[in-house]
XYZ file of C-alpha atoms in Angstrom:
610
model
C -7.713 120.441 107.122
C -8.443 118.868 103.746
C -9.398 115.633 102.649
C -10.896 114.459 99.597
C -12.805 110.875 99.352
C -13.921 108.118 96.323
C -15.331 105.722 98.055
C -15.037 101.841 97.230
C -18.137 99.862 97.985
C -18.290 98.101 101.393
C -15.357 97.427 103.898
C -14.795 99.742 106.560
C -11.145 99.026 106.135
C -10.738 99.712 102.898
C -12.232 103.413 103.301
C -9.949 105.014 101.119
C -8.048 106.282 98.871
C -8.296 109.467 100.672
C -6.004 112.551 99.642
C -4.911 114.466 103.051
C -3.332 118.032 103.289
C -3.296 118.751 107.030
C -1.190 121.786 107.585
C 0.129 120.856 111.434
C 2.025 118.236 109.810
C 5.409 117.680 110.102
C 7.308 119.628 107.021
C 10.148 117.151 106.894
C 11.481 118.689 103.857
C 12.835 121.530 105.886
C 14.671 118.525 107.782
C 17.732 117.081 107.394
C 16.282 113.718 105.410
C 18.758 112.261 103.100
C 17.727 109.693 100.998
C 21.640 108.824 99.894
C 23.779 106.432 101.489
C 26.892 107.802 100.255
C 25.635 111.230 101.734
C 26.327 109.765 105.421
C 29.052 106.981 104.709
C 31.998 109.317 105.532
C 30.477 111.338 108.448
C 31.460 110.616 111.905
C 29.122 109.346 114.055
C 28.432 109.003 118.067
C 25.423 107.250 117.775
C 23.831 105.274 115.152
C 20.047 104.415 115.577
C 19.084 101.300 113.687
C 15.010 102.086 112.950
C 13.184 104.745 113.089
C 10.342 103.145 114.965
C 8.296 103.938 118.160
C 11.172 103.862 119.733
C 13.814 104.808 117.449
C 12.624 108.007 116.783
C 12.685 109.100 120.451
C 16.131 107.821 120.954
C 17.637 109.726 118.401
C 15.469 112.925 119.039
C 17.031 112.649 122.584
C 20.399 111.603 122.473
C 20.960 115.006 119.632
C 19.625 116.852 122.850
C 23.575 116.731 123.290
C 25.005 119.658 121.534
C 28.256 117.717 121.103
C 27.352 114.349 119.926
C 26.234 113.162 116.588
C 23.645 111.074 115.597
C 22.115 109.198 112.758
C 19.146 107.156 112.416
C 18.289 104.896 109.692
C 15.324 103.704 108.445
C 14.284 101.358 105.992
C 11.125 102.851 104.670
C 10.130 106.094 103.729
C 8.977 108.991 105.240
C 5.205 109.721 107.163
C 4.693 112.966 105.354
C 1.755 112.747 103.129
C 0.316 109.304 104.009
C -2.912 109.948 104.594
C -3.909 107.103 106.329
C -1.469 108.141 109.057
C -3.067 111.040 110.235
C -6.937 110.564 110.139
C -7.359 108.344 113.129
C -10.653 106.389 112.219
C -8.812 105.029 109.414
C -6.182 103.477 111.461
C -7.093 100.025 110.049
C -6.589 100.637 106.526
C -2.950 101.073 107.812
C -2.485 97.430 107.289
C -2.076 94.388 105.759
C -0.011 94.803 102.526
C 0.870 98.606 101.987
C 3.947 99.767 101.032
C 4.554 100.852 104.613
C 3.819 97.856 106.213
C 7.005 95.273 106.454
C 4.283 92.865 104.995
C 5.416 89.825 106.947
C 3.159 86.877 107.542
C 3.172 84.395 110.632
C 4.379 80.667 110.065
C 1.304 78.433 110.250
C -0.123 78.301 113.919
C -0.737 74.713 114.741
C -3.450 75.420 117.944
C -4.731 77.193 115.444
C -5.781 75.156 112.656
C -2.572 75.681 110.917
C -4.199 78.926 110.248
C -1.403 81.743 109.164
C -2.473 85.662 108.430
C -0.702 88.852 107.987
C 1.524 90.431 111.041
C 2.536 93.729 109.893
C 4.653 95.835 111.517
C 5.367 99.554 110.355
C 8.272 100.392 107.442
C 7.984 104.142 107.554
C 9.014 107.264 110.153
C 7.212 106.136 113.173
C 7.525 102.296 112.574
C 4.457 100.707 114.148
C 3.248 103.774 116.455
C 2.159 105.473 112.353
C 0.076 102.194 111.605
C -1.404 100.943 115.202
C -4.685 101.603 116.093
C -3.677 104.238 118.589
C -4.178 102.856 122.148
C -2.224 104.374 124.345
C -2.386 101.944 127.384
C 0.439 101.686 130.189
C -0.906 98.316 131.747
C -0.110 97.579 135.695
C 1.538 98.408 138.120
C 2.189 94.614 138.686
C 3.318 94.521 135.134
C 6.717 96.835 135.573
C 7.115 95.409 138.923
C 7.784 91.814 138.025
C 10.314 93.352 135.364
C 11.949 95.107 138.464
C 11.989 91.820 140.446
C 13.072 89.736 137.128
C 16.029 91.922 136.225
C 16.903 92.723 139.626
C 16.679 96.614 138.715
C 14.028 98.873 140.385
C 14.262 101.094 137.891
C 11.732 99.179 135.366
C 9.208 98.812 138.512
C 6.141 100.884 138.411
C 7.324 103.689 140.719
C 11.003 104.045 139.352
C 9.331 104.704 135.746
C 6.916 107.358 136.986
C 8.817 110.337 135.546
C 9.548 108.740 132.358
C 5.912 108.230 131.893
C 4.827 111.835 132.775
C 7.757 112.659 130.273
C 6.332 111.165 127.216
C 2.829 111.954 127.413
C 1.050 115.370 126.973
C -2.917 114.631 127.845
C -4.716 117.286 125.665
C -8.343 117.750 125.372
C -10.803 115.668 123.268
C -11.671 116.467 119.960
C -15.159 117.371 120.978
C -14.226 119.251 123.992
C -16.546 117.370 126.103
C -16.510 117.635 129.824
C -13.898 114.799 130.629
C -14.860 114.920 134.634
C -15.413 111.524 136.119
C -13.718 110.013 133.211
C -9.994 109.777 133.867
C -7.633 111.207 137.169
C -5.417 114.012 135.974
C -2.871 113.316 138.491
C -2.244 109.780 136.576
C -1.191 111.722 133.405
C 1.161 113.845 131.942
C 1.143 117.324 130.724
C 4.285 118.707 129.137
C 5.582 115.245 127.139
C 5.962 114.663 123.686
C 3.115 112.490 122.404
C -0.453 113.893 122.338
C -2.962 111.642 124.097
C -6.848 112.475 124.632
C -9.641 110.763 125.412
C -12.269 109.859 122.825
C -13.448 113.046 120.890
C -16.846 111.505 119.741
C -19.546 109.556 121.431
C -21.147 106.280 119.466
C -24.265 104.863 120.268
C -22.674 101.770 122.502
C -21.135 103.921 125.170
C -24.282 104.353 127.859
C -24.570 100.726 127.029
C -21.270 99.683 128.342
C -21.299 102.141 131.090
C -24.564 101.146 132.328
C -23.802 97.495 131.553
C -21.017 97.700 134.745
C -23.691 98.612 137.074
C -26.147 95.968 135.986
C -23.985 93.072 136.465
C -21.534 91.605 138.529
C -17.913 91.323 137.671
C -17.642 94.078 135.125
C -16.953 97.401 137.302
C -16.291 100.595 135.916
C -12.619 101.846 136.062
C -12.321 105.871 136.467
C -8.470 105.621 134.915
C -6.607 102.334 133.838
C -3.634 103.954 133.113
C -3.619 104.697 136.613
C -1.577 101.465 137.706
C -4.876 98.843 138.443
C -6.160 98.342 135.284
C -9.135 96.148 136.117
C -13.150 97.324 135.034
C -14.281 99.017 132.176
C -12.499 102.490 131.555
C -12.815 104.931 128.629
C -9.947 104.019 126.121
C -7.113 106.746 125.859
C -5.617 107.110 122.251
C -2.264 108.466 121.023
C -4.432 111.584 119.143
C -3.948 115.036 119.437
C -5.731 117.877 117.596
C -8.207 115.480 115.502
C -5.121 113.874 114.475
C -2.550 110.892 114.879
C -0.006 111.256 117.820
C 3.324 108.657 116.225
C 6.668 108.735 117.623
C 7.693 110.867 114.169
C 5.500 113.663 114.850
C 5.960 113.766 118.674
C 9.883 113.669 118.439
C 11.202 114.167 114.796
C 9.290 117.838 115.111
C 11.155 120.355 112.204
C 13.138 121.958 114.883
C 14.577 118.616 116.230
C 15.301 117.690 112.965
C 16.909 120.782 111.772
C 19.500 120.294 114.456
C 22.986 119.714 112.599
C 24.081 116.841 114.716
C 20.764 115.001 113.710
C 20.854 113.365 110.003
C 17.930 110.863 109.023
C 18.650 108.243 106.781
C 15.751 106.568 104.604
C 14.785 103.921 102.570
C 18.241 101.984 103.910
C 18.019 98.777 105.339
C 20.586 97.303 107.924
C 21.684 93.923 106.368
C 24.226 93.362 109.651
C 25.819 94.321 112.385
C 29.980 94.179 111.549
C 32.584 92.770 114.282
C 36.033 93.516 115.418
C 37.911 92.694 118.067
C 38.793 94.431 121.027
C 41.380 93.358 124.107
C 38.399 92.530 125.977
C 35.631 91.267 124.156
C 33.946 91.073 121.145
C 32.721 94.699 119.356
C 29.998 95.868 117.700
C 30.213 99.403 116.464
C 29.618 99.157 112.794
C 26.494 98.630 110.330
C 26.694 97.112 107.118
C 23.812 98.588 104.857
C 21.883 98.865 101.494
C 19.489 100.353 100.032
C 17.507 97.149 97.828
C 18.867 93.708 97.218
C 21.264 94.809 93.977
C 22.824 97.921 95.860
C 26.326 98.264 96.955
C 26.759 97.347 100.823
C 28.577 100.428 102.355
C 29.291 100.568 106.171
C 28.767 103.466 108.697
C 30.765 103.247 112.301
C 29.370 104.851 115.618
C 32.348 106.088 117.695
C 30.199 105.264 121.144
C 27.273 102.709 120.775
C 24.713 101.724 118.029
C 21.339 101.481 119.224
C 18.954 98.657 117.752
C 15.450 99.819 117.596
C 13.782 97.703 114.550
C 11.567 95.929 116.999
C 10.787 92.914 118.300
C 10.631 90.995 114.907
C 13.720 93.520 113.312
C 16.092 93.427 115.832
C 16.641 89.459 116.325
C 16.855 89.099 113.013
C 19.325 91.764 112.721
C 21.197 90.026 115.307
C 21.273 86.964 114.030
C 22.576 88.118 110.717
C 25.434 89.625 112.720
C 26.108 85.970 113.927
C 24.764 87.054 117.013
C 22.875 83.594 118.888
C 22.202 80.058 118.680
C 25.711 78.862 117.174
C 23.779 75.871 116.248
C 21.054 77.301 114.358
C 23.007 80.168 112.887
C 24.921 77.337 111.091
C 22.310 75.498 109.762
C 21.052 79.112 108.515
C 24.017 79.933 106.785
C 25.705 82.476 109.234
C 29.066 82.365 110.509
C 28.642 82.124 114.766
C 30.478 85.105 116.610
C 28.675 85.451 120.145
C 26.251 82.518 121.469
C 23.865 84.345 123.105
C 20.882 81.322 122.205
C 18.514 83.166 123.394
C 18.189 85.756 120.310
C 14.808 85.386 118.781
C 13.034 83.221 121.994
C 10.971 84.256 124.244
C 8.181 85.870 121.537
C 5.330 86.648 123.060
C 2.102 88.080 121.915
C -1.735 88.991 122.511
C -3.987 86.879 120.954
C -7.347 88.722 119.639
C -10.449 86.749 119.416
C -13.619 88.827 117.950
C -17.551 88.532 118.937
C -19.334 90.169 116.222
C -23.257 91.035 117.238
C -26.603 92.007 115.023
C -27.430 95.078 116.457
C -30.853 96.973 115.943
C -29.276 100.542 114.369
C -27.990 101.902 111.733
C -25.741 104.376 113.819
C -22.364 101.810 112.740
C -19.745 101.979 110.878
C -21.268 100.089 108.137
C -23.812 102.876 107.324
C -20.536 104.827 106.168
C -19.018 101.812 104.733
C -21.876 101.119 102.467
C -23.077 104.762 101.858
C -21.044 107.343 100.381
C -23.072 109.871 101.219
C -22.866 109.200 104.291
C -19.026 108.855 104.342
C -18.590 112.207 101.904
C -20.593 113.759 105.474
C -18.375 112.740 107.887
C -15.130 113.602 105.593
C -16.595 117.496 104.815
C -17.185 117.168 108.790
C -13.641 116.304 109.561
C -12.397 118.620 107.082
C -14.041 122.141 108.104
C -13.943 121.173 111.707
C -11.613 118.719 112.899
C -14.716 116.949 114.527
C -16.965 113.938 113.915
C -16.495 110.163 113.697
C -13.180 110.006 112.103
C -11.178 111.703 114.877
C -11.237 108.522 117.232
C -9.891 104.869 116.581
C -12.328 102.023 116.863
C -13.536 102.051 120.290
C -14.232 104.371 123.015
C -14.224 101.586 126.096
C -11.858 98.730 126.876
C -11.978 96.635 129.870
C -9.663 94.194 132.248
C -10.765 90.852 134.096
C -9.225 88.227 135.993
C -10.278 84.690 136.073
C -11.716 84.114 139.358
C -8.078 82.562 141.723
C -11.169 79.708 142.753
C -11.560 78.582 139.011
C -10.473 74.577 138.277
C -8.174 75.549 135.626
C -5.675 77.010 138.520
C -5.161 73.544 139.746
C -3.089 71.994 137.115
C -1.400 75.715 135.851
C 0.053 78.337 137.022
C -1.166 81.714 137.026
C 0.663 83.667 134.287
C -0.497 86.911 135.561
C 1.722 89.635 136.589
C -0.732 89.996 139.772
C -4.232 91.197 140.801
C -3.786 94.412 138.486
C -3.126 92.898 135.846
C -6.024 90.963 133.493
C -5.899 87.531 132.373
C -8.011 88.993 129.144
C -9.122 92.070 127.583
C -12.480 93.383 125.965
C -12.830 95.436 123.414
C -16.049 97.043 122.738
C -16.778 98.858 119.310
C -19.245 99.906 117.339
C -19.355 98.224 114.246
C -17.723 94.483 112.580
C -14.133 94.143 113.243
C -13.390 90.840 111.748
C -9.695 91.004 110.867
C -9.672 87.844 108.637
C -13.554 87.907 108.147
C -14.417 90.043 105.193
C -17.229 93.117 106.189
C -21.052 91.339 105.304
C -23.207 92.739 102.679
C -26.114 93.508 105.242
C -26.646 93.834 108.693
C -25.318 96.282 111.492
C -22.998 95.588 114.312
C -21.344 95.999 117.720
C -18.379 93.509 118.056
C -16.197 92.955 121.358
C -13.218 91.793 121.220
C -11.491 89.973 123.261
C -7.717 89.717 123.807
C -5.626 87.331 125.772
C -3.690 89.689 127.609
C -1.111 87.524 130.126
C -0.303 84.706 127.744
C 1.767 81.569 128.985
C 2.743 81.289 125.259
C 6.169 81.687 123.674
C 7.401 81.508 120.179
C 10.261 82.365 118.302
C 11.833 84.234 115.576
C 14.244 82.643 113.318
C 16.183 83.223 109.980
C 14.663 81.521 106.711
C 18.734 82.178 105.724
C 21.273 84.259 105.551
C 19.427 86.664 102.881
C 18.517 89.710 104.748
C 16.469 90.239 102.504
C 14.212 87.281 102.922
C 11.616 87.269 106.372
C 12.092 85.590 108.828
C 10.294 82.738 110.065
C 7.920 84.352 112.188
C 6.017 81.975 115.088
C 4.573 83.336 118.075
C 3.137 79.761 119.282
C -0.204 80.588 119.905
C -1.974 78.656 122.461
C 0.789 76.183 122.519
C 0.229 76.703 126.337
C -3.234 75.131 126.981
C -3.961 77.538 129.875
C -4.124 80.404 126.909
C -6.832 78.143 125.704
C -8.705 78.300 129.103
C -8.277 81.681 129.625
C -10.023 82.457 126.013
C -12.227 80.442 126.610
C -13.382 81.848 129.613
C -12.986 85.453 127.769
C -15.308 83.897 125.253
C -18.046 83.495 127.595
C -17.242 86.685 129.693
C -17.869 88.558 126.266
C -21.368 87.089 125.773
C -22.261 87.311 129.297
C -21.865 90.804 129.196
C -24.085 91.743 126.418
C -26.773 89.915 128.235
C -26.907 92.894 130.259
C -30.295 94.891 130.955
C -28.334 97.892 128.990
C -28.170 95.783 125.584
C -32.105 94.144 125.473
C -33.822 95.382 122.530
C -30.401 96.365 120.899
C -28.303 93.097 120.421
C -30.468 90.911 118.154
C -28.126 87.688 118.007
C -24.367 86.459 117.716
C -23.175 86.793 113.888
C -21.695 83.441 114.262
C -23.279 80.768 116.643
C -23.850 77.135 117.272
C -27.393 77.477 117.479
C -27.233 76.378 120.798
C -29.024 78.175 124.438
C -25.166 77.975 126.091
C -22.231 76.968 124.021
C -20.438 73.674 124.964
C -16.558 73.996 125.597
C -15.590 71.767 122.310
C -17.816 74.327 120.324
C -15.959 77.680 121.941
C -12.711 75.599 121.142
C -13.536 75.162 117.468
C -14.324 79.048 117.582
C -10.963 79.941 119.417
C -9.085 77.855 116.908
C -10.752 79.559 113.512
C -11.412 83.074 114.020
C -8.082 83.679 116.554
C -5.819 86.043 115.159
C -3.014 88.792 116.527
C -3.578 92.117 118.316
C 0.207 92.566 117.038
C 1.649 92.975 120.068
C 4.819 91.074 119.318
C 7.640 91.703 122.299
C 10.674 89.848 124.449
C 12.582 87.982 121.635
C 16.025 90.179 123.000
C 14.937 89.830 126.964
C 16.520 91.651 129.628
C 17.557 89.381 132.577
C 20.098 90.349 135.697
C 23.391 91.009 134.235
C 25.406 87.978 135.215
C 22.364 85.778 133.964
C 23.460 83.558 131.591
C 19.886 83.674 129.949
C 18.606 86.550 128.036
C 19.906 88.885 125.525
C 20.210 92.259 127.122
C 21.256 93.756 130.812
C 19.296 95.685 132.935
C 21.191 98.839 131.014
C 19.948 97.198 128.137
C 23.387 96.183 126.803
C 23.735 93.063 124.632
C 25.855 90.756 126.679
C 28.871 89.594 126.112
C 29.821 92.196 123.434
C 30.501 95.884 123.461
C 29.328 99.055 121.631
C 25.864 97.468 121.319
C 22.271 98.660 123.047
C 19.374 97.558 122.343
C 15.759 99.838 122.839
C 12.855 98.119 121.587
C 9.698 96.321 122.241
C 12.178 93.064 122.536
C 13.857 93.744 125.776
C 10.325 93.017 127.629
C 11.278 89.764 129.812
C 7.629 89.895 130.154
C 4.496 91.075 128.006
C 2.575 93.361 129.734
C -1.346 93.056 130.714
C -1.861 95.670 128.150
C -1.378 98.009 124.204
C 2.456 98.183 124.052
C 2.915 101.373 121.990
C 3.236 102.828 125.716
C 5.232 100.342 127.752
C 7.764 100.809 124.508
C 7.795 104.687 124.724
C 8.542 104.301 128.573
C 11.522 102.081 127.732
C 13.015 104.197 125.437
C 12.863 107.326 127.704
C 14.678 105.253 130.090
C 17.056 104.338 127.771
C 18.347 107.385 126.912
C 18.705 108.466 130.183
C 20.637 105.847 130.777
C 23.214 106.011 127.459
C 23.100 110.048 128.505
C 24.763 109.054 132.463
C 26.697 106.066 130.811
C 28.561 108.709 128.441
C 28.173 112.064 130.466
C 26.320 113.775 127.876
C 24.574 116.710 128.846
């Protein structure tokens, strides 16, 4: 492993430029990566795969397992090979906002938020968003999949009928460190022989005895041996999508050189999917060809799938594809520009998201990130560290604990709202512990040390949309996920608010935590304050999912079947994080990797592939 470092002065998310040679990486040159539209235009295709995302990548790496079919996948960015910041874990964050492998996009102005907007990226590269998240690899509840079962009337998405498909992704390796991981997670919860690497964290910070003996000290807060496990509640360590000191995305677990070498696999980048093309069939409306480009002035050429094109570019991508395709609201694809084909109104509804609210802490160390963000000798340590060894600080994302919690079923807010919760297992909010400033819209201070915990609403009431600005694919879309325009969201923050200082009160934290970065001044913070504080500092954990929602397959709501075929159409699938009906109580990377495994089992049975 190589990396070289210059240093800029002070954020710990702007740690780089870095220059990274790790040799494990994938070699996609020896792949079959064309970079040429005309290249592909007169092949004949089975299946084409529209992103090369989380779960795109998978999808096409599985349906090739057929010998006899052939597949393309297109992707609108560029490759993974060679970005540094994809592979060093620690620098996760500098993934994002405004790269040239970020889709950029920005969220319409938030109106329970101030009218606040901020950046909402979403990956543009091989391994869409799993090459720019901060790596959590978190399944959620049991709960979770089994209101999907109930909602879609298919136990197939419940907790128990996914079990295999969740062993089948994941491969838990050992941490970095090759510490003792007894006590710390159940084996039997995990898989061994998957695709994605996954590992526990592979070095300790200074904050971990504190959290761990925090949950003894204090009601409320009890320590979790595995979350992942199907009750999610209590403080567990964190398991990350990072394998060998390095990042574990859905292009290195599934687009390996031999997968891609295959000659019934071709990869098409840097190629954007401007629409889906109709024609008639004597039944119903079809969908079996894609219009693309390669930039705004390019020649539109279009490809054809013999069986089924498979949408993957996410839960912002894909309705807007859709819609494009005249595929929605009749009404507002008018008004857009678009000629209406198939009203299926519920394209781009149903958005929902996790809402991230920080609590940044003076701390009495200097064992933080900002020692490294302000030092580069410090920083030129840890790189030669990761570089000779593969160990150190920079093998781990940002925190080595998160945690679950329900508001108490007694609280007053329960009389006028209902409970938005999946059930017991699954938490109303999330904390985040880590050892340094995480701000996301609050720039890094020029003094001072810091533990911040973060807290995340994770079973929001909310819902917002995704619409078209126009018919220009090349223009975003209007992107509004309609935070806290439920006011139990509000509640439930604010209650995560005050669960987040209430635990740092604990025995384990005295003579560590000095004082709150940001407070009223006040003994106990009134309600109206923590509002104020919600409203300005409350961004994204970019989590967007459900804007093409499964529902039973007669349901005249929805997007997608149980089988995950777009209704009222044929030739089109879609396998994404938009077919959620429901946002899970937890860091989708996961939940989307189990869905996609699915998937392609069932386009495999649907087609008699073997």
């Amino acid at each position: 492993m190589r990396i070289s470092c210059q240093l800029p002065a002070v954020s710990w998310r702007a740690l780089l430029p870095l220059v990274v040679v790790l040799p494990q990486l994938v070699t996609h040159a020896e792949a079959r990566l064309t970079r040429a539209v005309k290249d592909v235009a007169r092949a004949d295709y089975d299946f084409i795969v529209v992103g090369a995302g989380t779960a795109g990548c998978l999808m096409a790496s599985r349906l090739s397992e057929s010998r006899s079919t052939r597949v393309l996948l297109i992707e609108a960015g560029g490759s993974d090979e060679g970005i540094q910041e994809a592979v060093v874990p620690f620098f996760a964050p500098t993934m994002a906002p405004n790269k040239p492998w970020n889709w950029n996009y920005t969220v319409a102005p938030q109106v329970e938020l101030n009218n606040r907007t901020f950046p909402y990226p979403r990956g543009r590269l091989l391994g869409g968003t799993s090459s720019v998240n901060y790596l959590v690899y978190n399944w959620g509840s049991s709960d979770d999949y089994d209101r999907w079962a109930n909602h879609t009337g298919d136990a197939g998405w419940s907790w128990s009928g996914l079990e295999r498909y969740r062993k089948k992704n994941e491969r838990m390796v050992p941490p970095a460190d090759g510490h003792d991981t007894t006590g710390q997670y159940d084996p039997a919860a995990h898989g061994k022989r998957g695709n994605v690497l996954t590992s526990l964290p592979g070095w300790p910070t200074e904050i971990d005895n504190k959290v761990l003996n925090a949950t003894t000290q204090i009601p409320g807060y009890p320590y979790n041996e595995d979350m992942n496990s199907g009750d999610q509640i209590g403080i567990g360590w964190v398991f990350s999508s990072v394998g060998n000191s390095k990042r574990s995305s859905s292009s290195t677990a599934y687009l390996t050189p031999s997968v891609l070498r295959r000659p019934n696999l071709d990869v098409l980048l840097q190629t954007q999917v401007t629409r889906l093309i109709s024609s008639k069939s004597s039944k119903q409306v079809s969908f079996k060809r894609v219009e693309v480009a390669q930039g705004p002035r390019s020649p539109r050429l279009t490809l054809r799938a013999r069986k089924e094109i498979v949408l993957a570019a996410g839960a912002v991508g894909t309705p807007q594809i859709l819609l494009l395709s005249g595929i929605g609201d009749p009404k507002a694809l008018k008004r857009a520009g678009v000629k209406p084909i198939v009203s299926l109104p519920d394209v781009g509804r149903n958005l929902q998201d996790h809402a991230l609210l920080p609590h940044q802490f003076y701390v009495n160390s200097n064992d933080t990130w900002e020692t490294a963000a302000r030092e580069p000798k410090v920083m030129a340590s840890q790189v030669a560290e990761y570089n000779t060894t593969g160990k150190g600080p920079l093998v781990g994302t940002i925190c080595n604990h998160i945690g679950w919690f329900n508001v108490e079923k007694n609280h007053s807010m329960w009389q006028n709202h209902s409970d938005p919760a999946a059930g017991p297992k699954a938490g109303h909010y999330e904390l985040v512990f880590t050892n340094g400033f995480v701000g996301v819209i609050q720039p890094l201070p020029d003094a001072g040390n810091f533990m911040t915990v973060i807290s995340n609403l994770a079973s929001p009431a909310s819902h917002g949309s995704i619409t078209l600005a126009s018919a220009n694919p090349w223009e975003q879309p209007i992107i509004d996920p309609g935070f806290l325009t439920s006011h139990v969201d509000l509640l439930v923050m604010r209650e995560a608010y005050k669960s987040a200082r209430a635990f740092v009160k604990a025995p384990a934290f005295n003579g560590y935590i000095n004082r709150p970065y940001i407070s009223s001044g006040a003994e106990e913070d009134s309600d109206e304050y923590i509002d104020e504080y919600i409203r300005n500092y409350t961004t994204s954990v970019w989590h967007p999912v459900g804007t093409a929602a499964m529902t039973p397959a007669r349901s005249k709501k929805g997007v997608v079947t149980p089988e995950l075929l777009v209704k009222g159409v044929e030739g089109l699938r879609i396998v994404d994080a938009s077919v959620m009906p429901f946002i899970p109580a937890a860091h989708t990377q996961a939940p989307v990797y189990v869905i996609a495994e699915r998937a392609a089992d069932l386009i495999k049975a649907a087609w008699r592939l073997k």
